[in-house]
Amino acid sequence: MIVPYSHILVLSGLLFLMGMVCATTRRNLIMIVVGLEIMLNAASVAFIGAALQWGTLDGQAVAIFIIAVAAAEVSIGLALIVAVYRRTGSVDPAVLENPSA
Amino acid sequence: MTVYAILFYILAGLILITTGLAITRRNMVHTVIYLVFSFFGSAMLFYLLGAPLLAALEVIIYAGAIMILFLFIIMMMREESPETRLFVPRQWLPAAAIGLLYLVLGVLLILSADPTTGEPMKLAQATPAAFGEYLFNAHWLTIEIASLLLLVALIGALHLGREGKGGDARKTEETS
């Protein structure tokens, strides 16, 4: 016997909240992508807990697709950050507010 | 309380503490190192919840590949983090307000949920062979779509990573 499913939901919710706070408050493009990664990981924790709770493998299948999407997202995101850094020499999201820079 | 429940609470505390440390570091290399610890904790949690294949993939892809990619990009940048102040009040206040609302709603939802979710879960494990067979039988189309997505991401990253601006690169390609 492990813990009730609601405890796993609380853990996953707190992790998602931390990722959201990181993505919204940090003024750094890399930290925004890190926040997205934390949020995706929190979602897969909830899915794997659900797979155990209801005894089906669907939750684990969704978690594996979340990992694939996270890999695609991070490669595109970091390529975009490198492109922005080459153009402006900074990773501050404020430089994107002025399109002529 | 069983030994598995104690393991879960230790792992949950470890994951929350390392993630909290990661998102408040000014030095981005420290952030990545703390996140590796956080993802290792998640991998152990996945194993505890009966998903050994996903635990291995979490270590290999998240803690290995993705975090090393972050380290490469951080080391490519000459400067340190551009932030002079870590939490600007103008951005911190909306984040705190939305987060608090979300927290209250989440707690209310979990408290009012189906009573069966309040009972402790039974221990079970999906062997990698059974999981793989299920995945390729029931979700083969989704796997094809995911592989297409990864191909598109590969081409997109190659295009974005080229030297010079997009228009110029296309022009030189046509003339050559």
Coordinates of C-alpha atoms in Angstrom, one line a residue:
Chain A
M1 CA 0.0 0.0 0.0
I2 CA 1.4 3.4 -1.0
V3 CA -0.3 6.7 -0.3
P4 CA -3.7 7.9 -1.5
Y5 CA -3.9 9.4 -5.1
S6 CA -4.8 12.8 -3.7
H7 CA -1.3 13.1 -2.1
I8 CA 0.3 12.5 -5.5
L9 CA -2.0 15.2 -7.0
V10 CA -0.9 17.6 -4.3
L11 CA 2.8 16.9 -5.1
S12 CA 2.2 17.3 -8.8
G13 CA 0.2 20.5 -8.2
L14 CA 2.9 22.0 -6.1
L15 CA 5.5 21.1 -8.7
F16 CA 3.4 22.7 -11.4
L17 CA 3.0 25.8 -9.3
M18 CA 6.7 26.1 -8.9
G19 CA 7.2 25.8 -12.6
M20 CA 4.6 28.4 -13.3
V21 CA 6.2 30.8 -10.8
C22 CA 9.6 30.2 -12.4
A23 CA 8.2 30.9 -15.9
T24 CA 6.3 34.0 -15.0
T25 CA 8.7 35.8 -12.6
R26 CA 12.2 35.2 -13.9
R27 CA 13.5 37.8 -16.5
N28 CA 15.6 35.3 -18.4
L29 CA 14.7 33.3 -21.5
I30 CA 16.5 30.1 -20.3
M31 CA 14.7 30.1 -16.9
I32 CA 11.4 30.4 -18.7
V33 CA 12.1 27.2 -20.6
V34 CA 13.3 25.6 -17.4
G35 CA 9.9 26.5 -15.9
L36 CA 8.1 24.8 -18.8
E37 CA 10.2 21.7 -18.2
I38 CA 9.2 21.6 -14.6
M39 CA 5.5 22.0 -15.5
L40 CA 5.6 19.1 -18.0
N41 CA 7.4 16.9 -15.5
A42 CA 4.6 17.7 -12.9
A43 CA 2.0 16.6 -15.4
S44 CA 3.7 13.3 -16.0
V45 CA 3.9 12.6 -12.3
A46 CA 0.1 13.1 -12.1
F47 CA -0.4 10.8 -15.1
I48 CA 1.7 8.0 -13.7
G49 CA -0.1 8.2 -10.4
A50 CA -3.4 7.9 -12.2
A51 CA -2.2 4.9 -14.1
L52 CA -1.5 3.1 -10.8
Q53 CA -4.8 4.3 -9.2
W54 CA -7.0 2.9 -11.9
G55 CA -4.8 0.0 -12.9
T56 CA -4.5 0.9 -16.7
L57 CA -1.4 1.6 -18.8
D58 CA -2.9 4.6 -20.5
G59 CA -1.5 7.0 -18.0
Q60 CA 2.0 5.7 -18.6
A61 CA 1.5 5.9 -22.4
V62 CA 0.6 9.6 -22.0
A63 CA 3.7 10.1 -19.8
I64 CA 5.9 8.7 -22.5
F65 CA 4.4 11.1 -25.1
I66 CA 4.9 14.0 -22.7
I67 CA 8.6 13.1 -22.6
A68 CA 8.7 13.1 -26.4
V69 CA 7.0 16.5 -26.6
A70 CA 9.3 17.9 -23.9
A71 CA 12.3 16.9 -25.9
A72 CA 11.0 18.5 -29.1
E73 CA 9.9 21.6 -27.2
V74 CA 13.3 22.1 -25.5
S75 CA 15.3 21.7 -28.7
I76 CA 13.2 24.3 -30.5
G77 CA 13.1 26.6 -27.5
L78 CA 16.9 26.6 -27.0
A79 CA 17.5 27.0 -30.7
L80 CA 15.2 30.1 -30.6
I81 CA 17.1 31.4 -27.6
V82 CA 20.4 31.0 -29.4
A83 CA 19.0 32.8 -32.4
V84 CA 17.8 35.7 -30.2
Y85 CA 21.2 35.8 -28.4
R86 CA 23.0 36.0 -31.8
R87 CA 20.9 38.9 -32.9
T88 CA 20.8 40.9 -29.6
G89 CA 23.6 39.6 -27.4
S90 CA 21.3 39.1 -24.5
V91 CA 18.8 36.5 -23.1
D92 CA 16.6 39.1 -21.4
P93 CA 13.0 38.8 -22.7
A94 CA 12.8 42.7 -22.6
V95 CA 15.0 42.9 -25.7
L96 CA 12.2 41.3 -27.7
E97 CA 9.8 44.1 -26.9
N98 CA 11.7 46.4 -29.3
P99 CA 11.5 44.7 -32.7
S100 CA 14.1 47.0 -34.3
A101 CA 16.9 46.0 -31.8
Chain B
M1 CA 2.0 3.9 7.5
T2 CA 3.9 1.4 5.3
V3 CA 7.5 1.7 4.2
Y4 CA 6.3 2.6 0.7
A5 CA 4.4 5.6 2.1
I6 CA 7.5 6.7 4.1
L7 CA 9.6 6.4 0.9
F8 CA 7.0 8.5 -1.0
Y9 CA 7.0 11.3 1.5
I10 CA 10.8 11.4 1.6
L11 CA 10.9 11.5 -2.3
A12 CA 8.2 14.2 -2.4
G13 CA 10.1 16.4 0.0
L14 CA 13.4 15.9 -1.9
I15 CA 11.7 16.8 -5.2
L16 CA 10.0 19.9 -3.8
I17 CA 13.1 21.2 -2.0
T18 CA 15.4 20.7 -5.0
T19 CA 12.9 22.3 -7.4
G20 CA 12.4 25.2 -5.0
L21 CA 16.2 25.7 -4.8
A22 CA 16.5 25.4 -8.6
I23 CA 14.0 28.1 -9.5
T24 CA 15.5 30.7 -7.0
R25 CA 19.2 30.4 -8.0
R26 CA 20.8 33.3 -9.8
N27 CA 23.6 31.2 -11.3
M28 CA 22.0 29.1 -14.1
V29 CA 24.5 26.3 -13.8
H30 CA 23.4 25.8 -10.2
T31 CA 19.8 25.7 -11.4
V32 CA 20.6 22.9 -13.8
I33 CA 22.4 20.9 -11.2
Y34 CA 19.5 21.2 -8.7
L35 CA 17.1 20.2 -11.5
V36 CA 19.1 17.0 -12.2
F37 CA 18.6 16.1 -8.5
S38 CA 14.8 16.9 -8.9
F39 CA 14.5 14.7 -12.0
F40 CA 16.4 11.9 -10.3
G41 CA 13.8 12.1 -7.5
S42 CA 11.0 12.0 -10.0
A43 CA 12.6 8.9 -11.6
M44 CA 12.6 7.1 -8.2
L45 CA 9.0 8.2 -7.7
F46 CA 8.1 6.7 -11.1
Y47 CA 9.7 3.4 -10.0
L48 CA 7.8 3.5 -6.8
L49 CA 4.5 4.0 -8.7
G50 CA 5.2 1.0 -10.9
A51 CA 6.7 2.4 -14.1
P52 CA 10.3 1.1 -14.3
L53 CA 10.6 1.9 -18.1
L54 CA 9.5 5.5 -17.5
A55 CA 11.9 5.8 -14.6
A56 CA 14.8 4.8 -16.9
L57 CA 13.6 7.2 -19.6
E58 CA 13.3 10.0 -17.1
V59 CA 17.0 9.6 -16.1
I60 CA 18.2 9.2 -19.7
I61 CA 16.1 11.9 -21.4
Y62 CA 15.3 14.5 -18.7
A63 CA 18.2 14.3 -16.3
G64 CA 20.7 13.3 -19.1
A65 CA 19.9 14.7 -22.5
I66 CA 17.7 17.8 -21.8
M67 CA 19.7 19.1 -18.8
I68 CA 23.0 18.6 -20.6
L69 CA 21.5 20.6 -23.6
F70 CA 20.7 23.4 -21.1
L71 CA 24.3 23.3 -19.7
F72 CA 25.7 23.6 -23.3
I73 CA 23.6 26.7 -24.0
I74 CA 24.4 28.3 -20.7
M75 CA 28.1 27.8 -21.3
M76 CA 27.7 29.2 -24.8
M77 CA 26.5 32.5 -23.3
R78 CA 29.4 34.7 -22.3
E79 CA 27.6 36.6 -19.6
E80 CA 25.9 35.5 -16.4
S81 CA 22.2 35.9 -15.9
P82 CA 21.0 39.4 -16.9
E83 CA 18.8 39.8 -13.9
T84 CA 19.9 42.4 -11.4
R85 CA 17.0 41.7 -9.1
L86 CA 15.7 38.1 -8.9
F87 CA 12.0 38.8 -8.3
V88 CA 10.7 42.0 -9.8
P89 CA 7.5 43.1 -7.8
R90 CA 5.7 44.0 -11.1
Q91 CA 5.9 40.4 -12.2
W92 CA 6.0 38.7 -8.8
L93 CA 2.6 40.1 -7.7
P94 CA 0.5 38.7 -10.6
A95 CA 2.3 35.4 -10.3
A96 CA 1.6 35.2 -6.5
A97 CA -2.1 36.1 -7.0
I98 CA -2.6 33.5 -9.8
G99 CA -0.7 30.9 -7.8
L100 CA -2.7 31.5 -4.7
L101 CA -6.0 31.2 -6.6
Y102 CA -4.8 28.0 -8.2
L103 CA -3.7 26.5 -4.9
V104 CA -7.0 27.2 -3.2
L105 CA -9.0 25.8 -6.2
G106 CA -6.7 22.7 -6.3
V107 CA -7.1 22.0 -2.6
L108 CA -10.9 22.4 -2.9
L109 CA -11.1 20.1 -5.9
I110 CA -9.0 17.4 -4.2
L111 CA -11.0 17.6 -1.0
S112 CA -14.3 17.3 -2.9
A113 CA -13.1 14.5 -5.2
D114 CA -14.2 10.9 -5.6
P115 CA -13.8 9.2 -2.2
T116 CA -11.9 6.2 -3.8
T117 CA -9.0 8.6 -4.4
G118 CA -8.6 8.9 -0.6
E119 CA -7.8 5.3 -0.1
P120 CA -4.1 4.2 -0.3
M121 CA -3.2 2.7 -3.7
K122 CA -2.1 -0.9 -4.1
L123 CA 1.4 -1.6 -5.2
A124 CA 1.7 -2.7 -8.8
Q125 CA 4.3 -2.7 -11.5
A126 CA 4.1 -2.7 -15.3
T127 CA 7.1 -4.7 -16.8
P128 CA 8.8 -2.9 -19.7
A129 CA 7.9 -5.7 -22.1
A130 CA 4.2 -5.6 -21.2
F131 CA 4.2 -1.8 -21.4
G132 CA 5.9 -1.7 -24.8
E133 CA 3.6 -4.3 -26.2
Y134 CA 0.6 -2.3 -25.0
L135 CA 2.1 0.9 -26.4
F136 CA 2.7 -0.4 -29.9
N137 CA -0.7 -2.2 -30.0
A138 CA -3.0 0.5 -28.7
H139 CA -1.1 3.8 -29.5
W140 CA 0.8 3.1 -32.7
L141 CA -0.7 6.1 -34.5
T142 CA 0.3 8.4 -31.6
I143 CA 3.9 7.0 -31.8
E144 CA 4.0 7.9 -35.6
I145 CA 2.8 11.4 -34.8
A146 CA 5.3 11.8 -32.0
S147 CA 8.1 10.7 -34.4
L148 CA 6.9 13.2 -37.0
L149 CA 6.9 15.9 -34.3
L150 CA 10.5 15.0 -33.4
L151 CA 11.5 15.2 -37.1
V152 CA 9.9 18.6 -37.4
A153 CA 11.7 19.7 -34.3
L154 CA 15.0 18.5 -35.7
I155 CA 14.5 20.4 -39.0
G156 CA 13.4 23.5 -37.2
A157 CA 16.3 23.5 -34.8
L158 CA 18.7 23.0 -37.7
H159 CA 17.1 25.9 -39.6
L160 CA 17.1 28.2 -36.5
G161 CA 20.7 27.3 -35.7
R162 CA 22.1 28.4 -39.0
E163 CA 24.6 31.3 -39.2
G164 CA 23.2 34.6 -40.5
K165 CA 19.6 35.7 -40.9
G166 CA 16.9 33.4 -42.4
G167 CA 16.4 35.3 -45.6
D168 CA 20.1 35.5 -46.5
A169 CA 20.5 31.8 -45.8
R170 CA 17.7 30.9 -48.2
K171 CA 19.2 33.2 -50.9
T172 CA 22.6 31.7 -50.8
E173 CA 21.0 28.2 -50.9
E174 CA 19.2 29.1 -54.2
T175 CA 22.2 30.6 -55.9
S176 CA 24.6 27.8 -55.0

